[in-house]
Short mmCIF file of C-alpha atoms and ligand atoms in Angstrom, two decimals:
data_model
loop_
_atom_site.label_atom_id
_atom_site.label_comp_id
_atom_site.label_asym_id
_atom_site.label_seq_id
_atom_site.Cartn_x
_atom_site.Cartn_y
_atom_site.Cartn_z
CA UNK A 1247 -35.25 -16.17 15.79
CA UNK A 1248 -38.84 -17.13 14.78
CA UNK A 1249 -41.46 -14.41 15.07
CA UNK A 1250 -40.46 -11.40 17.13
CA UNK A 1251 -42.61 -8.39 17.97
CA UNK A 1252 -40.84 -5.17 18.90
CA UNK A 1253 -43.78 -3.68 20.75
CA UNK A 1254 -44.83 -0.25 21.93
CA UNK A 1255 -41.96 1.81 20.57
CA UNK A 1256 -41.69 4.93 18.46
CA UNK A 1257 -40.35 3.91 15.07
CA UNK A 1258 -38.03 6.50 13.53
CA UNK A 1259 -37.01 6.31 9.88
CA UNK A 1260 -35.49 8.94 7.61
CA UNK A 1261 -38.98 9.77 6.36
CA UNK A 1262 -41.24 9.57 9.42
CA UNK A 1263 -41.77 9.05 13.13
CA UNK A 1264 -44.67 6.79 14.15
CA UNK A 1265 -46.05 4.70 16.97
CA UNK A 1266 -45.85 1.15 15.61
CA UNK A 1267 -45.00 -2.42 16.52
CA UNK A 1268 -42.44 -4.07 14.27
CA UNK A 1269 -43.22 -7.70 13.41
CA UNK A 1270 -40.26 -9.83 12.38
CA UNK A 1271 -40.42 -13.28 10.89
CA UNK A 1272 -37.06 -14.97 10.51
CA UNK A 1273 -34.60 -12.48 9.07
CA UNK A 1274 -37.11 -9.97 7.70
CA UNK A 1275 -39.52 -7.30 8.83
CA UNK A 1276 -42.96 -8.56 7.79
CA UNK A 1277 -45.31 -5.90 9.15
CA UNK A 1278 -45.60 -2.55 10.88
CA UNK A 1279 -48.66 -2.78 13.10
CA UNK A 1280 -50.83 -0.56 15.27
CA UNK A 1281 -49.24 -0.41 18.71
CA UNK A 1282 -51.89 -2.49 20.51
CA UNK A 1283 -50.41 -5.81 19.34
CA UNK A 1284 -53.85 -7.05 18.26
CA UNK A 1285 -52.86 -7.94 14.69
CA UNK A 1286 -49.54 -9.62 15.45
CA UNK A 1287 -50.84 -13.18 15.80
CA UNK A 1288 -48.62 -15.74 17.51
CA UNK A 1289 -45.16 -14.53 18.28
CA UNK A 1290 -42.24 -16.31 19.93
CA UNK A 1291 -40.66 -13.26 21.55
CA UNK A 1292 -41.86 -9.81 22.51
CA UNK A 1293 -39.27 -7.08 22.90
CA UNK A 1294 -40.74 -4.33 25.04
CA UNK A 1295 -40.00 -0.98 23.40
CA UNK A 1296 -42.40 1.14 25.48
CA UNK A 1297 -40.91 4.59 25.91
CA UNK A 1298 -38.12 3.66 23.50
CA UNK A 1299 -37.10 4.78 20.02
CA UNK A 1300 -36.81 2.08 17.37
CA UNK A 1301 -34.25 2.94 14.69
CA UNK A 1302 -33.04 1.01 11.67
CA UNK A 1303 -29.71 -0.63 12.43
CA UNK A 1304 -27.18 1.88 11.20
CA UNK A 1305 -24.75 1.58 8.31
CA UNK A 1306 -21.10 2.56 8.77
CA UNK A 1307 -19.89 3.06 5.21
CA UNK A 1308 -16.17 3.46 6.05
CA UNK A 1309 -14.19 1.14 8.33
CA UNK A 1310 -10.69 -0.34 8.31
CA UNK A 1311 -10.42 -3.62 10.20
CA UNK A 1312 -6.90 -5.06 10.45
CA UNK A 1313 -5.23 -2.80 7.88
CA UNK A 1314 -1.51 -2.07 7.73
CA UNK A 1315 -0.45 1.54 8.21
CA UNK A 1316 3.31 2.08 8.24
CA UNK A 1317 4.74 -0.34 10.79
CA UNK A 1318 1.39 -1.03 12.51
CA UNK A 1319 -1.83 -2.93 11.76
CA UNK A 1320 -5.18 -1.54 12.93
CA UNK A 1321 -6.13 -3.42 16.08
CA UNK A 1322 -9.73 -4.46 15.44
CA UNK A 1323 -10.19 -7.62 13.43
CA UNK A 1324 -13.44 -8.19 11.57
CA UNK A 1325 -14.54 -10.17 14.62
CA UNK A 1326 -13.75 -7.59 17.31
CA UNK A 1327 -14.67 -4.60 15.15
CA UNK A 1328 -18.07 -5.88 14.07
CA UNK A 1329 -18.84 -6.88 17.65
CA UNK A 1330 -18.02 -3.36 18.83
CA UNK A 1331 -20.07 -1.91 15.97
CA UNK A 1332 -23.08 -3.97 17.05
CA UNK A 1333 -22.79 -2.68 20.63
CA UNK A 1334 -23.23 0.77 19.15
CA UNK A 1335 -26.28 -0.08 17.02
CA UNK A 1336 -24.39 -0.45 13.75
CA UNK A 1337 -25.58 -3.52 11.87
CA UNK A 1338 -23.76 -3.06 8.56
CA UNK A 1339 -20.22 -1.96 7.82
CA UNK A 1340 -18.47 -1.38 4.52
CA UNK A 1341 -14.76 -2.11 4.82
CA UNK A 1342 -11.88 -2.03 2.31
CA UNK A 1343 -9.56 -4.51 0.68
CA UNK A 1344 -6.29 -2.65 0.17
CA UNK A 1345 -4.26 -2.87 -2.99
CA UNK A 1346 -0.77 -1.56 -2.20
CA UNK A 1347 1.84 -0.75 -4.85
CA UNK A 1348 2.85 -3.99 -6.58
CA UNK A 1349 -0.19 -5.96 -5.32
CA UNK A 1350 -2.81 -7.63 -7.45
CA UNK A 1351 -6.17 -5.85 -7.07
CA UNK A 1352 -8.11 -9.10 -7.21
CA UNK A 1353 -5.66 -10.73 -4.80
CA UNK A 1354 -6.28 -7.98 -2.22
CA UNK A 1355 -10.04 -8.42 -2.61
CA UNK A 1356 -9.82 -12.18 -2.13
CA UNK A 1357 -7.56 -11.77 0.89
CA UNK A 1358 -10.03 -9.45 2.64
CA UNK A 1359 -12.97 -11.71 1.75
CA UNK A 1360 -11.11 -14.61 3.40
CA UNK A 1361 -10.36 -12.53 6.52
CA UNK A 1362 -13.97 -11.46 6.93
CA UNK A 1363 -15.65 -14.76 6.08
CA UNK A 1364 -16.90 -16.40 9.29
CA UNK A 1365 -15.50 -13.54 11.38
CA UNK A 1366 -18.23 -10.91 11.36
CA UNK A 1367 -21.07 -10.46 13.84
CA UNK A 1368 -22.98 -8.21 11.43
CA UNK A 1369 -23.32 -7.95 7.65
CA UNK A 1370 -20.57 -6.29 5.66
CA UNK A 1371 -19.83 -5.02 2.19
CA UNK A 1372 -16.52 -4.00 0.67
CA UNK A 1373 -15.29 -0.97 -1.24
CA UNK A 1374 -12.01 -1.59 -3.08
CA UNK A 1375 -8.91 0.54 -2.51
CA UNK A 1376 -7.04 1.03 -5.77
CA UNK A 1377 -3.45 1.80 -4.81
CA UNK A 1378 -1.60 0.87 -7.99
CA UNK A 1379 -3.18 1.92 -11.29
CA UNK A 1380 -1.59 -0.13 -14.08
CA UNK A 1381 -2.83 -2.30 -17.00
CA UNK A 1382 -3.25 -5.40 -14.80
CA UNK A 1383 -5.27 -3.39 -12.25
CA UNK A 1384 -7.48 -2.00 -15.02
CA UNK A 1385 -8.22 -5.58 -16.16
CA UNK A 1386 -8.87 -6.82 -12.63
CA UNK A 1387 -11.32 -3.99 -11.83
CA UNK A 1388 -13.96 -5.80 -13.90
CA UNK A 1389 -13.40 -9.00 -11.91
CA UNK A 1390 -13.82 -7.24 -8.57
CA UNK A 1391 -16.89 -5.39 -9.87
CA UNK A 1392 -18.51 -8.76 -10.69
CA UNK A 1393 -18.13 -9.71 -7.01
CA UNK A 1394 -20.57 -7.00 -5.92
CA UNK A 1395 -18.12 -4.14 -5.33
CA UNK A 1396 -19.64 -0.95 -6.73
CA UNK A 1397 -17.31 1.65 -5.17
CA UNK A 1398 -13.54 2.25 -5.48
CA UNK A 1399 -11.32 4.41 -3.29
CA UNK A 1400 -8.46 6.46 -4.70
CA UNK A 1401 -6.05 8.79 -2.94
CA UNK A 1402 -4.53 12.17 -3.73
CA UNK A 1403 -2.69 11.67 -0.39
CA UNK A 1404 0.08 9.36 0.87
CA UNK A 1405 2.61 9.55 -2.03
CA UNK A 1406 4.49 6.27 -2.47
CA UNK A 1407 1.80 4.31 -0.64
CA UNK A 1408 -1.71 4.79 -2.05
CA UNK A 1409 -1.30 8.03 -4.04
CA UNK A 1410 -2.49 8.19 -7.65
CA UNK A 1411 -1.70 10.89 -10.20
CA UNK A 1412 -4.52 12.90 -11.77
CA UNK A 1413 -4.12 10.79 -14.93
CA UNK A 1414 -4.35 7.53 -13.01
CA UNK A 1415 -7.40 8.80 -11.12
CA UNK A 1416 -8.98 9.81 -14.41
CA UNK A 1417 -8.47 6.40 -15.97
CA UNK A 1418 -10.24 4.64 -13.07
CA UNK A 1419 -12.94 7.33 -13.18
CA UNK A 1420 -13.48 6.68 -16.91
CA UNK A 1421 -13.95 2.98 -16.12
CA UNK A 1422 -16.38 3.85 -13.31
CA UNK A 1423 -18.34 6.24 -15.51
CA UNK A 1424 -18.87 3.36 -17.96
CA UNK A 1425 -20.35 0.93 -15.44
CA UNK A 1426 -21.87 3.32 -12.87
CA UNK A 1427 -19.47 2.60 -10.00
CA UNK A 1428 -18.86 5.36 -7.47
CA UNK A 1429 -15.35 6.70 -6.88
CA UNK A 1430 -14.43 7.35 -3.25
CA UNK A 1431 -11.74 9.98 -2.82
CA UNK A 1432 -9.29 10.66 -0.02
CA UNK A 1433 -8.80 14.30 -0.95
CA UNK A 1434 -5.65 15.97 0.41
CA UNK A 1435 -2.74 17.32 -1.63
CA UNK A 1436 -0.23 14.60 -0.71
CA UNK A 1437 2.86 15.95 -2.43
CA UNK A 1438 2.63 19.42 -0.85
CA UNK A 1439 1.90 17.78 2.51
CA UNK A 1440 5.03 15.63 2.14
CA UNK A 1441 7.09 18.77 1.54
CA UNK A 1442 5.67 20.43 4.67
CA UNK A 1443 6.28 17.27 6.72
CA UNK A 1444 9.93 17.06 5.62
CA UNK A 1445 10.42 20.74 6.46
CA UNK A 1446 8.79 20.31 9.89
CA UNK A 1447 11.00 17.35 10.81
CA UNK A 1448 14.12 19.14 9.51
CA UNK A 1449 13.24 22.10 11.75
CA UNK A 1450 12.91 19.78 14.79
CA UNK A 1451 9.12 20.08 14.91
CA UNK A 1452 8.45 16.43 15.72
CA UNK A 1453 5.41 16.53 18.06
CA UNK A 1454 1.95 15.26 17.03
CA UNK A 1455 0.57 18.78 16.63
CA UNK A 1456 2.74 19.13 13.52
CA UNK A 1457 0.70 16.34 11.93
CA UNK A 1458 -2.21 18.80 11.88
CA UNK A 1459 -0.15 21.87 11.02
CA UNK A 1460 1.38 20.18 7.95
CA UNK A 1461 -2.03 19.19 6.53
CA UNK A 1462 -3.80 22.56 6.13
CA UNK A 1463 -7.50 22.71 5.31
CA UNK A 1464 -6.73 24.60 2.09
CA UNK A 1465 -4.88 21.53 0.77
CA UNK A 1466 -7.94 19.38 1.49
CA UNK A 1467 -10.11 21.93 -0.34
CA UNK A 1468 -7.71 22.05 -3.29
CA UNK A 1469 -7.70 18.26 -3.70
CA UNK A 1470 -11.48 18.11 -3.39
CA UNK A 1471 -11.86 20.81 -6.04
CA UNK A 1472 -9.43 19.07 -8.39
CA UNK A 1473 -11.05 15.66 -8.08
CA UNK A 1474 -14.54 17.14 -8.49
CA UNK A 1475 -13.32 18.56 -11.82
CA UNK A 1476 -11.84 15.18 -12.80
CA UNK A 1477 -15.16 13.52 -11.94
CA UNK A 1478 -17.05 16.11 -13.96
CA UNK A 1479 -14.73 15.58 -16.96
CA UNK A 1480 -15.03 11.79 -16.84
CA UNK A 1481 -18.67 11.53 -15.73
CA UNK A 1482 -17.90 9.36 -12.69
CA UNK A 1483 -20.00 9.64 -9.53
CA UNK A 1484 -17.76 10.95 -6.74
CA UNK A 1485 -18.02 10.47 -2.96
CA UNK A 1486 -15.46 12.42 -0.93
CA UNK A 1487 -14.62 10.56 2.27
CA UNK A 1488 -13.79 11.76 5.80
CA UNK A 1489 -14.29 15.48 5.16
CA UNK A 1490 -12.83 17.70 7.90
CA UNK A 1491 -12.71 21.13 6.24
CA UNK A 1492 -15.30 23.80 5.47
CA UNK A 1493 -13.58 24.35 2.10
CA UNK A 1494 -14.67 20.88 0.99
CA UNK A 1495 -18.27 21.43 2.09
CA UNK A 1496 -18.30 24.55 -0.09
CA UNK A 1497 -16.85 22.67 -3.09
CA UNK A 1498 -19.45 19.91 -2.78
CA UNK A 1499 -22.26 22.40 -2.39
CA UNK A 1500 -21.30 24.18 -5.62
CA UNK A 1501 -20.88 20.93 -7.58
CA UNK A 1502 -24.22 19.56 -6.41
CA UNK A 1503 -25.98 22.81 -7.22
CA UNK A 1504 -24.71 22.36 -10.79
CA UNK A 1505 -26.27 18.87 -10.88
CA UNK A 1506 -23.07 16.86 -10.52
CA UNK A 1507 -23.16 13.47 -8.81
CA UNK A 1508 -20.89 14.45 -5.92
CA UNK A 1509 -21.49 13.29 -2.35
CA UNK A 1510 -19.76 13.99 0.95
CA UNK A 1511 -19.01 12.02 4.09
CA UNK A 1512 -17.80 13.31 7.43
CA UNK A 1513 -17.03 11.49 10.68
CA UNK A 1514 -17.77 12.00 14.40
CA UNK A 1515 -14.14 12.91 15.11
CA UNK A 1516 -14.38 15.94 12.80
CA UNK A 1517 -17.72 16.93 14.29
CA UNK A 1518 -16.82 16.53 17.97
CA UNK A 1519 -13.04 16.71 18.36
CA UNK A 1520 -10.60 19.52 17.67
CA UNK A 1521 -7.04 20.25 16.64
CA UNK A 1522 -6.01 21.37 20.15
CA UNK A 1523 -6.21 17.71 21.26
CA UNK A 1524 -3.06 17.04 19.25
CA UNK A 1525 -1.26 19.81 21.14
CA UNK A 1526 -0.61 18.04 24.45
CA UNK A 1527 2.91 16.69 23.96
CA UNK A 1528 3.10 13.13 22.70
CA UNK A 1529 -0.35 12.22 24.16
CA UNK A 1530 -1.65 14.11 21.12
CA UNK A 1531 -0.73 11.03 19.08
CA UNK A 1532 -4.03 9.52 20.24
CA UNK A 1533 -5.76 12.00 17.94
CA UNK A 1534 -3.64 11.61 14.80
CA UNK A 1535 -5.74 10.83 11.75
CA UNK A 1536 -5.83 12.13 8.18
CA UNK A 1537 -7.22 14.60 7.33
CA UNK A 1538 -6.45 16.00 10.79
CA UNK A 1539 -8.80 17.37 13.42
CA UNK A 1540 -9.48 21.07 12.77
CA UNK A 1541 -9.72 24.27 14.81
CA UNK A 1542 -13.38 25.10 15.56
CA UNK A 1543 -12.49 28.82 15.60
CA UNK A 1544 -12.00 28.51 11.83
CA UNK A 1545 -15.60 27.32 11.44
CA UNK A 1546 -14.98 23.77 10.20
CA UNK A 1547 -17.16 21.89 12.70
CA UNK A 1548 -20.01 24.39 12.29
CA UNK A 1549 -19.84 24.01 8.50
CA UNK A 1550 -19.92 20.21 8.78
CA UNK A 1551 -22.99 20.22 11.04
CA UNK A 1552 -24.73 22.74 8.79
CA UNK A 1553 -23.81 20.68 5.73
CA UNK A 1554 -25.37 17.58 7.28
CA UNK A 1555 -28.52 19.43 8.27
CA UNK A 1556 -29.02 21.11 4.89
CA UNK A 1557 -28.05 18.13 2.73
CA UNK A 1558 -24.78 19.48 1.33
CA UNK A 1559 -23.19 16.51 3.16
CA UNK A 1560 -24.98 13.19 3.07
CA UNK A 1561 -23.24 10.65 5.32
CA UNK A 1562 -21.59 10.25 8.70
CA UNK A 1563 -19.25 7.24 8.69
CA UNK A 1564 -16.30 6.53 11.00
CA UNK A 1565 -13.10 5.84 9.06
CA UNK A 1566 -12.61 3.50 12.06
CA UNK A 1567 -8.91 2.63 12.11
CA UNK A 1568 -7.85 1.91 15.70
CA UNK A 1569 -4.27 1.77 16.92
CA UNK A 1570 -3.24 1.25 20.52
CA UNK A 1571 -1.54 4.21 22.13
CA UNK A 1572 1.06 1.95 23.78
CA UNK A 1573 3.18 0.20 21.20
CA UNK A 1574 1.46 1.53 18.06
CA UNK A 1575 0.89 5.30 18.27
CA UNK A 1576 4.15 5.42 20.27
CA UNK A 1577 6.04 4.30 17.15
CA UNK A 1578 5.97 7.99 16.28
CA UNK A 1579 7.59 9.31 19.46
CA UNK A 1580 10.17 11.84 18.25
CA UNK A 1581 8.81 11.79 14.68
CA UNK A 1582 5.11 12.51 14.12
CA UNK A 1583 5.32 11.14 10.55
CA UNK A 1584 5.68 7.63 12.02
CA UNK A 1585 2.46 7.77 14.06
CA UNK A 1586 -0.05 5.38 12.46
CA UNK A 1587 -3.03 7.41 11.23
CA UNK A 1588 -6.51 6.59 12.42
CA UNK A 1589 -8.95 6.66 15.35
CA UNK A 1590 -11.24 4.15 17.09
CA UNK A 1591 -14.83 5.23 16.43
CA UNK A 1592 -16.99 2.38 15.10
CA UNK A 1593 -18.80 1.73 18.38
CA UNK A 1594 -19.64 5.34 19.09
CA UNK A 1595 -20.72 6.89 15.79
CA UNK A 1596 -24.42 6.07 16.13
CA UNK A 1597 -24.61 6.91 19.86
CA UNK A 1598 -22.88 10.25 19.20
CA UNK A 1599 -25.35 11.05 16.43
CA UNK A 1600 -28.31 10.06 18.59
CA UNK A 1601 -26.91 12.39 21.26
CA UNK A 1602 -26.55 15.18 18.68
CA UNK A 1603 -30.24 14.83 17.87
CA UNK A 1604 -31.59 14.25 21.38
CA UNK A 1605 -29.46 16.56 23.46
CA UNK A 1606 -28.03 19.16 21.12
CA UNK A 1607 -30.76 19.41 18.47
CA UNK A 1608 -28.07 19.57 15.78
CA UNK A 1609 -30.04 17.21 13.53
CA UNK A 1610 -33.65 16.08 13.64
CA UNK A 1611 -34.05 12.41 14.54
CA UNK A 1612 -35.18 11.69 10.97
CA UNK A 1613 -32.22 13.46 9.38
CA UNK A 1614 -29.96 11.65 11.85
CA UNK A 1615 -31.30 8.29 10.63
CA UNK A 1616 -30.83 9.48 7.06
CA UNK A 1617 -27.12 10.30 7.44
CA UNK A 1618 -26.38 7.30 9.67
CA UNK A 1619 -28.30 4.59 7.86
CA UNK A 1620 -30.61 5.36 4.94
CA UNK A 1621 -28.44 7.47 2.66
CA UNK A 1622 -25.32 5.28 3.03
CA UNK A 1623 -27.50 2.26 2.18
CA UNK A 1624 -28.78 4.04 -0.94
CA UNK A 1625 -25.38 5.38 -2.03
CA UNK A 1626 -23.81 1.96 -1.76
CA UNK A 1627 -26.57 -0.08 -3.34
CA UNK A 1628 -28.03 -2.00 -0.39
CA UNK A 1629 -31.31 -0.13 0.15
CA UNK A 1630 -34.05 -1.06 1.20
CA UNK A 1631 -32.55 -4.36 2.40
CA UNK A 1632 -30.51 -2.16 4.77
CA UNK A 1633 -30.96 1.34 6.15
CA UNK A 1634 -34.67 1.50 6.92
CA UNK A 1635 -37.59 -0.10 8.73
CA UNK A 1636 -40.00 -1.37 6.08
CA UNK A 1637 -41.82 -4.53 5.13
CA UNK A 1638 -39.29 -6.75 3.32
CA UNK A 1639 -36.22 -5.07 4.81
CA UNK A 1640 -33.73 -7.06 6.86
CA UNK A 1641 -34.72 -7.04 10.52
CA UNK A 1642 -31.77 -4.87 11.58
CA UNK A 1643 -32.94 -2.65 14.44
CA UNK A 1644 -31.59 -0.60 17.32
CA UNK A 1645 -33.91 0.01 20.28
CA UNK A 1646 -32.81 3.12 22.13
CA UNK A 1647 -33.81 4.50 25.52
CA UNK A 1648 -33.87 8.29 25.09
CA UNK A 1649 -33.87 8.75 28.88
CA UNK A 1650 -30.75 6.61 29.32
CA UNK A 1651 -27.27 8.05 29.81
CA UNK A 1652 -23.89 6.54 28.99
CA UNK A 1653 -20.32 7.66 29.51
CA UNK A 1654 -17.79 6.78 26.81
CA UNK A 1655 -14.59 5.25 28.12
CA UNK A 1656 -11.83 2.82 27.21
CA UNK A 1657 -12.70 1.03 30.45
CA UNK A 1658 -16.11 0.04 29.10
CA UNK A 1659 -15.93 0.14 25.31
CA UNK A 1660 -15.73 -3.01 23.22
CA UNK A 1661 -13.26 -1.89 20.55
CA UNK A 1662 -9.93 -3.71 20.80
CA UNK A 1663 -7.90 -0.63 21.58
CA UNK A 1664 -6.34 0.80 24.74
CA UNK A 1665 -7.81 4.31 24.73
CA UNK A 1666 -10.92 6.25 23.78
CA UNK A 1667 -10.74 9.53 21.94
CA UNK A 1668 -14.13 10.41 23.49
CA UNK A 1669 -13.06 9.53 27.07
CA UNK A 1670 -15.52 10.81 29.68
CA UNK A 1671 -18.10 12.19 27.27
CA UNK A 1672 -21.65 11.73 28.60
CA UNK A 1673 -24.28 10.90 26.01
CA UNK A 1674 -28.04 11.10 26.03
CA UNK A 1675 -29.67 7.84 24.91
CA UNK A 1676 -28.59 4.24 25.45
CA UNK A 1677 -28.68 1.45 22.93
CA UNK A 1678 -30.64 -1.25 24.72
CA UNK A 1679 -31.34 -3.90 22.07
CA UNK A 1680 -29.78 -4.55 18.68
CA UNK A 1681 -31.02 -7.03 16.11
CA UNK A 1682 -29.21 -8.15 13.00
CA UNK A 1683 -31.30 -10.02 10.42
CA UNK A 1684 -33.79 -11.02 13.12
CA UNK A 1685 -31.19 -12.25 15.63
CA UNK A 1686 -30.74 -10.44 18.92
CA UNK A 1687 -27.11 -9.36 18.99
CA UNK A 1688 -27.16 -7.07 22.03
CA UNK A 1689 -29.67 -7.05 24.91
CA UNK A 1690 -29.65 -6.73 28.71
CA UNK A 1691 -26.15 -5.30 28.61
CA UNK A 1692 -24.79 -8.50 27.04
CA UNK A 1693 -23.52 -9.54 23.63
CA UNK A 1694 -25.56 -12.41 22.20
CA UNK A 1695 -24.11 -12.37 18.69
CA UNK A 1696 -21.97 -14.82 16.82
CA UNK A 1697 -18.96 -14.14 14.62
CA UNK A 1698 -20.38 -16.54 12.00
CA UNK A 1699 -23.64 -14.59 11.65
CA UNK A 1700 -22.48 -11.70 9.41
CA UNK A 1701 -22.81 -12.15 5.66
CA UNK A 1702 -21.07 -10.52 2.73
CA UNK A 1703 -23.32 -8.04 0.90
CA UNK A 1704 -23.06 -8.06 -2.88
CA UNK A 1705 -23.95 -4.46 -3.58
CA UNK A 1706 -25.76 -2.79 -6.45
CA UNK A 1707 -25.01 0.61 -7.95
CA UNK A 1708 -25.46 3.99 -6.28
CA UNK A 1709 -29.22 4.57 -5.98
CA UNK A 1710 -28.98 8.36 -5.69
CA UNK A 1711 -27.54 9.22 -9.11
CA UNK A 1712 -29.12 12.04 -11.05
O1 URP B 2876 -6.21 8.50 9.35
C1 URP B 2876 -6.85 7.77 8.61
N1 URP B 2876 -7.80 8.29 7.89
N2 URP B 2876 -6.58 6.44 8.55
C2 URP B 2876 -7.22 5.49 7.76
C3 URP B 2876 -6.78 5.48 6.32
C4 URP B 2876 -7.53 6.47 5.48
O2 URP B 2876 -6.91 7.33 4.89
O3 URP B 2876 -8.74 6.39 5.35
ZN1 ZN B 2877 -8.59 8.04 3.60
ZN1 ZN B 2878 -10.39 5.46 5.60
#
């Protein structure tokens, strides 16, 4: 640690692009200096960023390390998942304790805190999944809130597992409206989807493609619409997670234009991958997640990119939830409803977004930083400690070579999973150096981090409320 100068690079934040040296003392950024190094004084280490882009370490606001899904548990632990995140320039994740039916809410929070403590290479916060709304849960919400959890995820999907009725959702929303917490929503119409799934299996339609065909975009749009109305009625801030459908972008756009505190997140898989990937016999299981990948011919991907560029959508997170193909996804051979839902993405979100800006021009570099780092930090109450490069911010940085090229592959990735859903994709830009709170975590193609380095982030309220 000590004093580090990141010298000669182009600093890119959500607001500006500038030639500047970044001076770090201990865990913090202490100055942004003219690029000639003259004002830096004594430094212990110089990181040469000539010709490189210097980004804030990015914030992945939606990950699932070691969560149960049906008969499987997601493969990355906090240790392996945060290490993989760091390789990809992500220096903060927000993960989820899971309250299942019959569980204590507080108990699930404490269990996840214990799992993560001493097992994270980068800093982490927690949203709370509320899977059983009952009087005890309502009492325990206040206790979890006091631990720095300012966002709560509810589901209109997965009946019998995480699903809540509209009344249950409304009661948690009323509580959130009172204290300013943000409600995260998995918006799909779970009971209609269950009907379609039963009918598909009864008709012998058991292949992975039927996972997508039984979760139509209209049922994602319907659930988004309904929960936006519930949020409007109760006054709770609402953040719709892992949006895959153009219908949801339209719903959010309308609500925001009316002044409602509604925000939207999408993920690289919905931006880059497509429904046809599920239609390759059982191999399609590698691409099973919920909501499902969509058909680009229907305009979903285009609407998501446009939404990010115009501000109708605010965040790109991963919903990282990795399951091995062999032994985990294969649990659903002969019955797609048994395939554990989720994809491995945490390592590649930021590189894919950098590529989108550098190679495809789909976002400006500044807007890319905004959706990958700055806005998630603001929405989840950790800005400007996280999500930007400024005096006083944590020294979380990613130094990127825009001329570099990388090829995504299971053979080289660091996620603890046996396949890549982006196999063979060539990206513009390589992440050369990553710092977390002033410690070099990745450099020279090696991991220098430590699983005891990451700290729990007690988060404040949403900083973007109107
Ligand atoms: O397929 C998904 N999304 N798996 C993770 C659980 C969730 O719904 O976020
Ligand atoms: Zn979800
Ligand atoms: Zn999720």
